[in-house]
Amino acid sequence: MTKTKSAGYVTPPVFAQLAKLWGVKVKKGRIDVPPAYGTGYCAGCVFNENIRMLILNYRLNEETIIGNPEINTPGKTILFKFQHIDAGPRSKQSPSVLIATSRFNTDAVISIQENTSSVNIEVGSQYLEELFTLSRKSPVLQSLAENAQPLLFEQMMSPAIQKILHDIISESVADNFRWVFRKIKAEELICMLLMKLEERQEKQLYPLKGSDVQAIYDIKARLLSRLDEPPVISDLAIAANMSATKLRTLFKQIFGDSIFDLYQQYRMQEAARLLKEGKLSVSEVGYQLGFSNLSHFSRVFEAHIGMKPKKFSISH
């Protein structure tokens, strides 16, 4: 019991780097950001040799760059990065989860963002297979378990996942229960993510290069910046410097949705945000997002949000 409890307060190497930079000590796996550098905290738990959690919840006065102390660490691990947890309604960053194999490129330096609310869970590939009976019918789960090629997936967060993450970050649990609480919640979050990934239909997965991933994310950013313009695949392929087929394939592999489906999803989220603000009418929101036919806007909105825009506007 003593060994397990002490293991929970093993200091992650990146925390040692930050503590040295900020001139503070790591206490029970936690660093409080000094006022001279910002506000908030970082916390870490090593539950056992196969699973650990890093909690980052702070606002810094400026971005910080440190060397990655684990760039050459051997072993196969899967990273679950729950990011933008507290993204506000005006933020262009939606709460999402990145799932990456250890074969994916590891940066030599780590950029500590000025404002972040995220939780990272790292799990050994073998432990993942022992913890869950991964479906042999799911190429996505099989590829994660094998961890033999560089892969990256992004999954939008459900409200249930966001609730768990808020409970973790807010530290609402008493200190004497916190370590066990975090361990249970870490495994619950992993289970929920694997259930979502199992729903993906990809039959074949392609190893990813860093340049291709950057190109795909640039395309996503372009979609979000032009929600009033339906995507034209041929134009996007030219911008990404890849064939239309490759663009479609890698985009769907990473995000689990086609380019148009993801575009429409974000488009309707923006419509819902604008209607909640109450400054624009339903027709004005529709026109602002590029709909010339308001009946079509109403049907698309209802399909994504669950009710017609006029009813949504009144109820919010």
PDB file of C-alpha atoms in Angstrom:
ATOM      1  CA  MET A   1       0.000   0.000   0.000  1.00  0.00           C
ATOM      2  CA  THR A   2       2.785   2.411   0.930  1.00  0.00           C
ATOM      3  CA  LYS A   3       4.589   1.698  -2.327  1.00  0.00           C
ATOM      4  CA  THR A   4       1.464   2.329  -4.394  1.00  0.00           C
ATOM      5  CA  LYS A   5       0.702   5.571  -2.597  1.00  0.00           C
ATOM      6  CA  SER A   6       4.223   6.907  -3.011  1.00  0.00           C
ATOM      7  CA  ALA A   7       4.146   5.951  -6.681  1.00  0.00           C
ATOM      8  CA  GLY A   8       1.320   8.433  -7.076  1.00  0.00           C
ATOM      9  CA  TYR A   9       3.675  11.287  -6.283  1.00  0.00           C
ATOM     10  CA  VAL A  10       6.532  10.417  -8.609  1.00  0.00           C
ATOM     11  CA  THR A  11       7.592  13.656 -10.297  1.00  0.00           C
ATOM     12  CA  PRO A  12       7.215  13.588 -14.108  1.00  0.00           C
ATOM     13  CA  PRO A  13      10.470  14.758 -15.773  1.00  0.00           C
ATOM     14  CA  VAL A  14       8.733  17.699 -17.462  1.00  0.00           C
ATOM     15  CA  PHE A  15       7.630  18.976 -14.029  1.00  0.00           C
ATOM     16  CA  ALA A  16      11.216  18.895 -12.793  1.00  0.00           C
ATOM     17  CA  GLN A  17      12.146  21.060 -15.778  1.00  0.00           C
ATOM     18  CA  LEU A  18       9.368  23.569 -15.063  1.00  0.00           C
ATOM     19  CA  ALA A  19      10.146  23.687 -11.333  1.00  0.00           C
ATOM     20  CA  LYS A  20      13.776  24.492 -12.071  1.00  0.00           C
ATOM     21  CA  LEU A  21      12.785  27.171 -14.591  1.00  0.00           C
ATOM     22  CA  TRP A  22      10.331  28.807 -12.194  1.00  0.00           C
ATOM     23  CA  GLY A  23      12.496  28.379  -9.083  1.00  0.00           C
ATOM     24  CA  VAL A  24       9.916  26.343  -7.135  1.00  0.00           C
ATOM     25  CA  LYS A  25       9.652  22.850  -5.684  1.00  0.00           C
ATOM     26  CA  VAL A  26       7.387  20.006  -6.767  1.00  0.00           C
ATOM     27  CA  LYS A  27       5.222  18.999  -3.809  1.00  0.00           C
ATOM     28  CA  LYS A  28       3.334  15.709  -4.032  1.00  0.00           C
ATOM     29  CA  GLY A  29       3.445  15.798  -7.814  1.00  0.00           C
ATOM     30  CA  ARG A  30       2.139  19.369  -8.015  1.00  0.00           C
ATOM     31  CA  ILE A  31       3.562  22.738  -9.049  1.00  0.00           C
ATOM     32  CA  ASP A  32       1.738  25.972  -8.301  1.00  0.00           C
ATOM     33  CA  VAL A  33       2.650  28.600 -10.895  1.00  0.00           C
ATOM     34  CA  PRO A  34       4.550  31.468  -9.188  1.00  0.00           C
ATOM     35  CA  PRO A  35       2.739  34.853  -9.417  1.00  0.00           C
ATOM     36  CA  ALA A  36       5.654  36.281 -11.408  1.00  0.00           C
ATOM     37  CA  TYR A  37       4.917  33.768 -14.174  1.00  0.00           C
ATOM     38  CA  GLY A  38       1.110  33.524 -14.030  1.00  0.00           C
ATOM     39  CA  THR A  39      -1.623  31.632 -12.169  1.00  0.00           C
ATOM     40  CA  GLY A  40      -2.824  28.029 -11.867  1.00  0.00           C
ATOM     41  CA  TYR A  41      -1.116  24.704 -11.336  1.00  0.00           C
ATOM     42  CA  CYS A  42       0.287  21.534 -12.879  1.00  0.00           C
ATOM     43  CA  ALA A  43      -0.226  18.138 -11.242  1.00  0.00           C
ATOM     44  CA  GLY A  44       0.899  14.616 -12.051  1.00  0.00           C
ATOM     45  CA  CYS A  45       0.059  11.107 -10.917  1.00  0.00           C
ATOM     46  CA  VAL A  46       1.967   7.946 -11.798  1.00  0.00           C
ATOM     47  CA  PHE A  47      -0.568   5.254 -10.955  1.00  0.00           C
ATOM     48  CA  ASN A  48       1.746   2.384 -11.888  1.00  0.00           C
ATOM     49  CA  GLU A  49       4.447   1.718 -14.471  1.00  0.00           C
ATOM     50  CA  ASN A  50       1.797   1.528 -17.207  1.00  0.00           C
ATOM     51  CA  ILE A  51      -0.433   4.554 -16.699  1.00  0.00           C
ATOM     52  CA  ARG A  52       0.039   8.152 -15.609  1.00  0.00           C
ATOM     53  CA  MET A  53      -1.857  11.437 -15.722  1.00  0.00           C
ATOM     54  CA  LEU A  54      -0.711  15.042 -16.170  1.00  0.00           C
ATOM     55  CA  ILE A  55      -3.108  17.884 -15.331  1.00  0.00           C
ATOM     56  CA  LEU A  56      -2.333  21.328 -16.757  1.00  0.00           C
ATOM     57  CA  ASN A  57      -4.568  24.179 -15.665  1.00  0.00           C
ATOM     58  CA  TYR A  58      -2.978  27.620 -15.793  1.00  0.00           C
ATOM     59  CA  ARG A  59      -2.610  31.027 -17.398  1.00  0.00           C
ATOM     60  CA  LEU A  60       0.957  32.154 -18.028  1.00  0.00           C
ATOM     61  CA  ASN A  61       2.159  35.674 -18.702  1.00  0.00           C
ATOM     62  CA  GLU A  62       4.019  34.403 -21.748  1.00  0.00           C
ATOM     63  CA  GLU A  63       4.635  31.195 -23.666  1.00  0.00           C
ATOM     64  CA  THR A  64       7.449  29.042 -22.283  1.00  0.00           C
ATOM     65  CA  ILE A  65       9.712  26.677 -24.223  1.00  0.00           C
ATOM     66  CA  ILE A  66      11.541  23.817 -22.507  1.00  0.00           C
ATOM     67  CA  GLY A  67      13.474  20.793 -23.723  1.00  0.00           C
ATOM     68  CA  ASN A  68      11.580  17.501 -23.852  1.00  0.00           C
ATOM     69  CA  PRO A  69      13.264  15.315 -21.204  1.00  0.00           C
ATOM     70  CA  GLU A  70      11.599  12.147 -22.516  1.00  0.00           C
ATOM     71  CA  ILE A  71      12.257  12.409 -26.252  1.00  0.00           C
ATOM     72  CA  ASN A  72      14.327   9.201 -26.335  1.00  0.00           C
ATOM     73  CA  THR A  73      12.372   7.248 -23.719  1.00  0.00           C
ATOM     74  CA  PRO A  74      11.868   3.662 -24.950  1.00  0.00           C
ATOM     75  CA  GLY A  75       8.585   1.773 -24.779  1.00  0.00           C
ATOM     76  CA  LYS A  76       5.216   1.772 -26.475  1.00  0.00           C
ATOM     77  CA  THR A  77       2.677   4.171 -25.036  1.00  0.00           C
ATOM     78  CA  ILE A  78      -0.616   5.685 -26.162  1.00  0.00           C
ATOM     79  CA  LEU A  79      -1.267   9.361 -25.399  1.00  0.00           C
ATOM     80  CA  PHE A  80      -4.802  10.617 -24.721  1.00  0.00           C
ATOM     81  CA  LYS A  81      -4.656  14.438 -24.685  1.00  0.00           C
ATOM     82  CA  PHE A  82      -7.897  16.083 -23.545  1.00  0.00           C
ATOM     83  CA  GLN A  83      -7.496  19.684 -24.722  1.00  0.00           C
ATOM     84  CA  HIS A  84      -9.386  22.996 -24.644  1.00  0.00           C
ATOM     85  CA  ILE A  85     -11.502  21.698 -21.759  1.00  0.00           C
ATOM     86  CA  ASP A  86     -12.663  25.152 -20.729  1.00  0.00           C
ATOM     87  CA  ALA A  87     -12.940  26.644 -24.209  1.00  0.00           C
ATOM     88  CA  GLY A  88     -15.483  29.438 -24.018  1.00  0.00           C
ATOM     89  CA  PRO A  89     -18.412  29.891 -26.415  1.00  0.00           C
ATOM     90  CA  ARG A  90     -16.430  32.425 -28.467  1.00  0.00           C
ATOM     91  CA  SER A  91     -13.354  30.239 -28.731  1.00  0.00           C
ATOM     92  CA  LYS A  92     -12.489  28.744 -32.109  1.00  0.00           C
ATOM     93  CA  GLN A  93     -11.002  25.753 -30.295  1.00  0.00           C
ATOM     94  CA  SER A  94     -13.614  23.146 -29.389  1.00  0.00           C
ATOM     95  CA  PRO A  95     -12.986  20.657 -26.564  1.00  0.00           C
ATOM     96  CA  SER A  96     -11.452  17.572 -28.171  1.00  0.00           C
ATOM     97  CA  VAL A  97      -9.201  14.595 -27.519  1.00  0.00           C
ATOM     98  CA  LEU A  98      -6.029  13.708 -29.397  1.00  0.00           C
ATOM     99  CA  ILE A  99      -5.078  10.028 -29.371  1.00  0.00           C
ATOM    100  CA  ALA A 100      -1.554   9.302 -30.596  1.00  0.00           C
ATOM    101  CA  THR A 101       0.750   6.304 -30.715  1.00  0.00           C
ATOM    102  CA  SER A 102       4.315   6.645 -29.450  1.00  0.00           C
ATOM    103  CA  ARG A 103       5.437   6.048 -33.026  1.00  0.00           C
ATOM    104  CA  PHE A 104       4.123   9.497 -33.885  1.00  0.00           C
ATOM    105  CA  ASN A 105       6.812  12.188 -33.976  1.00  0.00           C
ATOM    106  CA  THR A 106       7.925  13.380 -30.537  1.00  0.00           C
ATOM    107  CA  ASP A 107       9.094  16.977 -30.436  1.00  0.00           C
ATOM    108  CA  ALA A 108      12.549  17.812 -29.106  1.00  0.00           C
ATOM    109  CA  VAL A 109      11.055  20.850 -27.380  1.00  0.00           C
ATOM    110  CA  ILE A 110       7.751  21.384 -25.617  1.00  0.00           C
ATOM    111  CA  SER A 111       5.798  24.611 -25.963  1.00  0.00           C
ATOM    112  CA  ILE A 112       4.054  25.460 -22.688  1.00  0.00           C
ATOM    113  CA  GLN A 113       1.073  27.478 -23.885  1.00  0.00           C
ATOM    114  CA  GLU A 114       0.085  30.695 -22.172  1.00  0.00           C
ATOM    115  CA  ASN A 115      -3.439  29.517 -21.410  1.00  0.00           C
ATOM    116  CA  THR A 116      -4.396  25.884 -21.172  1.00  0.00           C
ATOM    117  CA  SER A 117      -6.786  23.569 -19.452  1.00  0.00           C
ATOM    118  CA  SER A 118      -5.870  20.042 -20.437  1.00  0.00           C
ATOM    119  CA  VAL A 119      -5.388  16.531 -19.100  1.00  0.00           C
ATOM    120  CA  ASN A 120      -2.882  14.073 -20.578  1.00  0.00           C
ATOM    121  CA  ILE A 121      -3.156  10.352 -19.894  1.00  0.00           C
ATOM    122  CA  GLU A 122      -0.360   8.056 -21.061  1.00  0.00           C
ATOM    123  CA  VAL A 123      -0.979   4.308 -21.155  1.00  0.00           C
ATOM    124  CA  GLY A 124       1.296   1.408 -22.030  1.00  0.00           C
ATOM    125  CA  SER A 125       0.076  -0.457 -25.117  1.00  0.00           C
ATOM    126  CA  GLN A 126       0.226  -3.845 -23.418  1.00  0.00           C
ATOM    127  CA  TYR A 127      -1.627  -2.522 -20.377  1.00  0.00           C
ATOM    128  CA  LEU A 128      -4.314  -1.211 -22.712  1.00  0.00           C
ATOM    129  CA  GLU A 129      -4.867  -4.706 -24.065  1.00  0.00           C
ATOM    130  CA  GLU A 130      -4.920  -6.176 -20.559  1.00  0.00           C
ATOM    131  CA  LEU A 131      -7.363  -3.541 -19.306  1.00  0.00           C
ATOM    132  CA  PHE A 132      -9.854  -3.923 -22.149  1.00  0.00           C
ATOM    133  CA  THR A 133     -10.734  -6.721 -24.544  1.00  0.00           C
ATOM    134  CA  LEU A 134     -10.100  -4.748 -27.714  1.00  0.00           C
ATOM    135  CA  SER A 135     -12.271  -5.714 -30.641  1.00  0.00           C
ATOM    136  CA  ARG A 136     -10.416  -7.617 -33.349  1.00  0.00           C
ATOM    137  CA  LYS A 137     -13.008  -6.264 -35.778  1.00  0.00           C
ATOM    138  CA  SER A 138     -11.869  -2.660 -35.253  1.00  0.00           C
ATOM    139  CA  PRO A 139      -8.752  -1.705 -37.248  1.00  0.00           C
ATOM    140  CA  VAL A 140      -8.491   1.513 -35.239  1.00  0.00           C
ATOM    141  CA  LEU A 141      -8.331  -0.249 -31.862  1.00  0.00           C
ATOM    142  CA  GLN A 142      -6.055  -2.963 -33.225  1.00  0.00           C
ATOM    143  CA  SER A 143      -3.636  -0.387 -34.584  1.00  0.00           C
ATOM    144  CA  LEU A 144      -3.592   1.427 -31.258  1.00  0.00           C
ATOM    145  CA  ALA A 145      -2.853  -1.779 -29.369  1.00  0.00           C
ATOM    146  CA  GLU A 146      -0.107  -2.830 -31.784  1.00  0.00           C
ATOM    147  CA  ASN A 147       1.425   0.669 -31.725  1.00  0.00           C
ATOM    148  CA  ALA A 148       3.576  -0.260 -34.713  1.00  0.00           C
ATOM    149  CA  GLN A 149       3.103   2.871 -36.824  1.00  0.00           C
ATOM    150  CA  PRO A 150       2.699   6.628 -36.287  1.00  0.00           C
ATOM    151  CA  LEU A 151      -1.021   7.342 -35.899  1.00  0.00           C
ATOM    152  CA  LEU A 152      -3.053  10.282 -34.660  1.00  0.00           C
ATOM    153  CA  PHE A 153      -6.805  10.539 -34.097  1.00  0.00           C
ATOM    154  CA  GLU A 154      -8.935  13.437 -32.890  1.00  0.00           C
ATOM    155  CA  GLN A 155     -12.302  12.922 -31.212  1.00  0.00           C
ATOM    156  CA  MET A 156     -14.717  15.616 -30.068  1.00  0.00           C
ATOM    157  CA  MET A 157     -15.562  15.493 -26.361  1.00  0.00           C
ATOM    158  CA  SER A 158     -18.997  14.439 -25.229  1.00  0.00           C
ATOM    159  CA  PRO A 159     -20.655  16.343 -22.335  1.00  0.00           C
ATOM    160  CA  ALA A 160     -20.090  13.266 -20.124  1.00  0.00           C
ATOM    161  CA  ILE A 161     -16.341  13.363 -20.780  1.00  0.00           C
ATOM    162  CA  GLN A 162     -16.247  17.118 -20.143  1.00  0.00           C
ATOM    163  CA  LYS A 163     -18.011  16.597 -16.785  1.00  0.00           C
ATOM    164  CA  ILE A 164     -15.376  14.082 -15.643  1.00  0.00           C
ATOM    165  CA  LEU A 165     -12.546  16.389 -16.716  1.00  0.00           C
ATOM    166  CA  HIS A 166     -14.050  19.350 -14.856  1.00  0.00           C
ATOM    167  CA  ASP A 167     -14.242  17.193 -11.712  1.00  0.00           C
ATOM    168  CA  ILE A 168     -10.560  16.300 -12.114  1.00  0.00           C
ATOM    169  CA  ILE A 169      -9.345  19.840 -12.808  1.00  0.00           C
ATOM    170  CA  SER A 170     -11.438  21.531 -10.112  1.00  0.00           C
ATOM    171  CA  GLU A 171      -9.896  19.238  -7.475  1.00  0.00           C
ATOM    172  CA  SER A 172     -13.257  18.977  -5.740  1.00  0.00           C
ATOM    173  CA  VAL A 173     -12.272  15.645  -4.136  1.00  0.00           C
ATOM    174  CA  ALA A 174     -10.541  15.672  -0.741  1.00  0.00           C
ATOM    175  CA  ASP A 175      -6.777  15.161  -0.847  1.00  0.00           C
ATOM    176  CA  ASN A 176      -6.872  11.738   0.846  1.00  0.00           C
ATOM    177  CA  PHE A 177      -9.163  10.400  -1.943  1.00  0.00           C
ATOM    178  CA  ARG A 178      -7.686  12.368  -4.854  1.00  0.00           C
ATOM    179  CA  TRP A 179      -5.100   9.809  -6.044  1.00  0.00           C
ATOM    180  CA  VAL A 180      -7.625   6.942  -6.203  1.00  0.00           C
ATOM    181  CA  PHE A 181     -10.264   9.219  -7.746  1.00  0.00           C
ATOM    182  CA  ARG A 182      -7.896  10.256 -10.523  1.00  0.00           C
ATOM    183  CA  LYS A 183      -6.886   6.665 -11.273  1.00  0.00           C
ATOM    184  CA  ILE A 184     -10.501   5.506 -11.546  1.00  0.00           C
ATOM    185  CA  LYS A 185     -11.427   8.482 -13.724  1.00  0.00           C
ATOM    186  CA  ALA A 186      -8.374   7.975 -15.960  1.00  0.00           C
ATOM    187  CA  GLU A 187      -9.470   4.444 -16.794  1.00  0.00           C
ATOM    188  CA  GLU A 188     -13.090   5.562 -17.217  1.00  0.00           C
ATOM    189  CA  LEU A 189     -12.033   8.257 -19.707  1.00  0.00           C
ATOM    190  CA  ILE A 190      -9.918   5.776 -21.680  1.00  0.00           C
ATOM    191  CA  CYS A 191     -12.835   3.342 -21.803  1.00  0.00           C
ATOM    192  CA  MET A 192     -15.206   6.035 -23.098  1.00  0.00           C
ATOM    193  CA  LEU A 193     -12.711   7.065 -25.797  1.00  0.00           C
ATOM    194  CA  LEU A 194     -12.103   3.497 -26.952  1.00  0.00           C
ATOM    195  CA  MET A 195     -15.862   2.951 -27.247  1.00  0.00           C
ATOM    196  CA  LYS A 196     -16.084   5.987 -29.548  1.00  0.00           C
ATOM    197  CA  LEU A 197     -13.060   4.939 -31.602  1.00  0.00           C
ATOM    198  CA  GLU A 198     -14.533   1.467 -32.067  1.00  0.00           C
ATOM    199  CA  GLU A 199     -17.433   3.076 -33.955  1.00  0.00           C
ATOM    200  CA  ARG A 200     -15.109   4.337 -36.680  1.00  0.00           C
ATOM    201  CA  GLN A 201     -15.450   2.531 -39.989  1.00  0.00           C
ATOM    202  CA  GLU A 202     -11.914   2.745 -41.457  1.00  0.00           C
ATOM    203  CA  LYS A 203     -10.819  -0.623 -42.816  1.00  0.00           C
ATOM    204  CA  GLN A 204      -7.226   0.418 -43.462  1.00  0.00           C
ATOM    205  CA  LEU A 205      -5.066   2.937 -41.624  1.00  0.00           C
ATOM    206  CA  TYR A 206      -2.107   4.771 -43.089  1.00  0.00           C
ATOM    207  CA  PRO A 207       1.026   5.807 -41.134  1.00  0.00           C
ATOM    208  CA  LEU A 208       1.219   9.567 -40.762  1.00  0.00           C
ATOM    209  CA  LYS A 209       4.064  11.967 -41.445  1.00  0.00           C
ATOM    210  CA  GLY A 210       4.305  15.171 -39.457  1.00  0.00           C
ATOM    211  CA  SER A 211       4.079  17.278 -42.629  1.00  0.00           C
ATOM    212  CA  ASP A 212       0.860  15.546 -43.708  1.00  0.00           C
ATOM    213  CA  VAL A 213      -0.710  16.026 -40.269  1.00  0.00           C
ATOM    214  CA  GLN A 214       0.191  19.721 -40.318  1.00  0.00           C
ATOM    215  CA  ALA A 215      -1.365  20.052 -43.770  1.00  0.00           C
ATOM    216  CA  ILE A 216      -4.589  18.368 -42.601  1.00  0.00           C
ATOM    217  CA  TYR A 217      -4.823  20.666 -39.572  1.00  0.00           C
ATOM    218  CA  ASP A 218      -4.229  23.685 -41.801  1.00  0.00           C
ATOM    219  CA  ILE A 219      -7.206  22.532 -43.886  1.00  0.00           C
ATOM    220  CA  LYS A 220      -9.325  22.182 -40.760  1.00  0.00           C
ATOM    221  CA  ALA A 221      -8.362  25.725 -39.698  1.00  0.00           C
ATOM    222  CA  ARG A 222      -9.315  26.952 -43.173  1.00  0.00           C
ATOM    223  CA  LEU A 223     -12.757  25.309 -42.859  1.00  0.00           C
ATOM    224  CA  LEU A 224     -13.354  26.959 -39.477  1.00  0.00           C
ATOM    225  CA  SER A 225     -12.354  30.375 -40.774  1.00  0.00           C
ATOM    226  CA  ARG A 226     -14.803  30.172 -43.697  1.00  0.00           C
ATOM    227  CA  LEU A 227     -17.978  28.635 -42.309  1.00  0.00           C
ATOM    228  CA  ASP A 228     -20.072  30.590 -44.807  1.00  0.00           C
ATOM    229  CA  GLU A 229     -18.310  28.880 -47.742  1.00  0.00           C
ATOM    230  CA  PRO A 230     -18.931  25.152 -48.386  1.00  0.00           C
ATOM    231  CA  PRO A 231     -15.576  23.401 -48.968  1.00  0.00           C
ATOM    232  CA  VAL A 232     -14.397  22.688 -52.508  1.00  0.00           C
ATOM    233  CA  ILE A 233     -12.250  19.549 -52.340  1.00  0.00           C
ATOM    234  CA  SER A 234     -10.145  20.356 -55.397  1.00  0.00           C
ATOM    235  CA  ASP A 235      -9.185  23.758 -53.929  1.00  0.00           C
ATOM    236  CA  LEU A 236      -8.403  22.221 -50.535  1.00  0.00           C
ATOM    237  CA  ALA A 237      -6.251  19.524 -52.135  1.00  0.00           C
ATOM    238  CA  ILE A 238      -4.171  22.184 -53.895  1.00  0.00           C
ATOM    239  CA  ALA A 239      -3.787  24.089 -50.617  1.00  0.00           C
ATOM    240  CA  ALA A 240      -2.699  20.888 -48.838  1.00  0.00           C
ATOM    241  CA  ASN A 241      -0.329  19.945 -51.683  1.00  0.00           C
ATOM    242  CA  MET A 242      -1.769  16.439 -51.930  1.00  0.00           C
ATOM    243  CA  SER A 243      -4.222  14.573 -54.120  1.00  0.00           C
ATOM    244  CA  ALA A 244      -7.941  14.856 -53.381  1.00  0.00           C
ATOM    245  CA  THR A 245      -8.051  11.134 -52.563  1.00  0.00           C
ATOM    246  CA  LYS A 246      -5.191  11.386 -50.078  1.00  0.00           C
ATOM    247  CA  LEU A 247      -6.719  14.481 -48.480  1.00  0.00           C
ATOM    248  CA  ARG A 248     -10.112  12.807 -48.028  1.00  0.00           C
ATOM    249  CA  THR A 249      -8.528   9.616 -46.660  1.00  0.00           C
ATOM    250  CA  LEU A 250      -6.197  11.195 -44.119  1.00  0.00           C
ATOM    251  CA  PHE A 251      -8.765  13.782 -43.008  1.00  0.00           C
ATOM    252  CA  LYS A 252     -11.344  11.094 -42.252  1.00  0.00           C
ATOM    253  CA  GLN A 253      -8.725   8.874 -40.607  1.00  0.00           C
ATOM    254  CA  ILE A 254      -7.732  11.634 -38.188  1.00  0.00           C
ATOM    255  CA  PHE A 255     -11.123  13.183 -37.420  1.00  0.00           C
ATOM    256  CA  GLY A 256     -13.494  10.264 -38.046  1.00  0.00           C
ATOM    257  CA  ASP A 257     -15.671  12.448 -40.309  1.00  0.00           C
ATOM    258  CA  SER A 258     -15.500  13.533 -43.921  1.00  0.00           C
ATOM    259  CA  ILE A 259     -14.415  17.085 -44.704  1.00  0.00           C
ATOM    260  CA  PHE A 260     -17.969  18.197 -45.453  1.00  0.00           C
ATOM    261  CA  ASP A 261     -19.485  16.440 -42.417  1.00  0.00           C
ATOM    262  CA  LEU A 262     -17.001  18.072 -40.048  1.00  0.00           C
ATOM    263  CA  TYR A 263     -17.510  21.440 -41.733  1.00  0.00           C
ATOM    264  CA  GLN A 264     -21.274  21.110 -41.321  1.00  0.00           C
ATOM    265  CA  GLN A 265     -20.880  20.066 -37.692  1.00  0.00           C
ATOM    266  CA  TYR A 266     -18.826  23.154 -36.815  1.00  0.00           C
ATOM    267  CA  ARG A 267     -21.150  25.306 -38.928  1.00  0.00           C
ATOM    268  CA  MET A 268     -24.145  24.250 -36.848  1.00  0.00           C
ATOM    269  CA  GLN A 269     -22.249  24.732 -33.606  1.00  0.00           C
ATOM    270  CA  GLU A 270     -21.557  28.300 -34.698  1.00  0.00           C
ATOM    271  CA  ALA A 271     -25.233  28.740 -35.613  1.00  0.00           C
ATOM    272  CA  ALA A 272     -26.229  27.537 -32.134  1.00  0.00           C
ATOM    273  CA  ARG A 273     -23.738  29.947 -30.537  1.00  0.00           C
ATOM    274  CA  LEU A 274     -25.074  32.906 -32.522  1.00  0.00           C
ATOM    275  CA  LEU A 275     -28.674  32.030 -31.670  1.00  0.00           C
ATOM    276  CA  LYS A 276     -27.784  31.764 -27.967  1.00  0.00           C
ATOM    277  CA  GLU A 277     -26.341  35.270 -28.081  1.00  0.00           C
ATOM    278  CA  GLY A 278     -29.740  36.497 -29.241  1.00  0.00           C
ATOM    279  CA  LYS A 279     -28.386  39.389 -31.296  1.00  0.00           C
ATOM    280  CA  LEU A 280     -29.415  37.938 -34.685  1.00  0.00           C
ATOM    281  CA  SER A 281     -32.669  36.455 -35.933  1.00  0.00           C
ATOM    282  CA  VAL A 282     -32.852  32.903 -37.280  1.00  0.00           C
ATOM    283  CA  SER A 283     -32.835  34.181 -40.864  1.00  0.00           C
ATOM    284  CA  GLU A 284     -29.850  36.467 -40.183  1.00  0.00           C
ATOM    285  CA  VAL A 285     -27.877  33.559 -38.699  1.00  0.00           C
ATOM    286  CA  GLY A 286     -28.731  31.387 -41.681  1.00  0.00           C
ATOM    287  CA  TYR A 287     -27.651  33.997 -44.199  1.00  0.00           C
ATOM    288  CA  GLN A 288     -24.474  34.787 -42.240  1.00  0.00           C
ATOM    289  CA  LEU A 289     -23.461  31.125 -42.449  1.00  0.00           C
ATOM    290  CA  GLY A 290     -23.990  30.962 -46.190  1.00  0.00           C
ATOM    291  CA  PHE A 291     -27.502  29.486 -46.453  1.00  0.00           C
ATOM    292  CA  SER A 292     -29.638  31.025 -49.197  1.00  0.00           C
ATOM    293  CA  ASN A 293     -32.526  28.645 -48.450  1.00  0.00           C
ATOM    294  CA  LEU A 294     -33.767  29.054 -44.866  1.00  0.00           C
ATOM    295  CA  SER A 295     -35.814  25.852 -44.994  1.00  0.00           C
ATOM    296  CA  HIS A 296     -32.606  23.975 -45.773  1.00  0.00           C
ATOM    297  CA  PHE A 297     -30.854  25.754 -42.884  1.00  0.00           C
ATOM    298  CA  SER A 298     -33.669  24.729 -40.543  1.00  0.00           C
ATOM    299  CA  ARG A 299     -33.452  21.055 -41.609  1.00  0.00           C
ATOM    300  CA  VAL A 300     -29.653  20.907 -41.252  1.00  0.00           C
ATOM    301  CA  PHE A 301     -29.768  22.662 -37.873  1.00  0.00           C
ATOM    302  CA  GLU A 302     -32.416  20.268 -36.541  1.00  0.00           C
ATOM    303  CA  ALA A 303     -30.436  17.238 -37.759  1.00  0.00           C
ATOM    304  CA  HIS A 304     -27.340  18.370 -35.806  1.00  0.00           C
ATOM    305  CA  ILE A 305     -28.766  20.166 -32.768  1.00  0.00           C
ATOM    306  CA  GLY A 306     -31.996  18.224 -32.230  1.00  0.00           C
ATOM    307  CA  MET A 307     -34.546  21.012 -32.643  1.00  0.00           C
ATOM    308  CA  LYS A 308     -35.496  23.672 -35.169  1.00  0.00           C
ATOM    309  CA  PRO A 309     -33.494  26.923 -34.930  1.00  0.00           C
ATOM    310  CA  LYS A 310     -36.538  29.061 -34.026  1.00  0.00           C
ATOM    311  CA  LYS A 311     -37.436  26.777 -31.115  1.00  0.00           C
ATOM    312  CA  PHE A 312     -33.780  26.640 -30.065  1.00  0.00           C
ATOM    313  CA  SER A 313     -33.554  30.428 -30.123  1.00  0.00           C
ATOM    314  CA  ILE A 314     -36.657  30.795 -27.937  1.00  0.00           C
ATOM    315  CA  SER A 315     -35.567  28.112 -25.441  1.00  0.00           C
ATOM    316  CA  HIS A 316     -32.091  29.625 -25.000  1.00  0.00           C
TER     317      HIS A 316
END
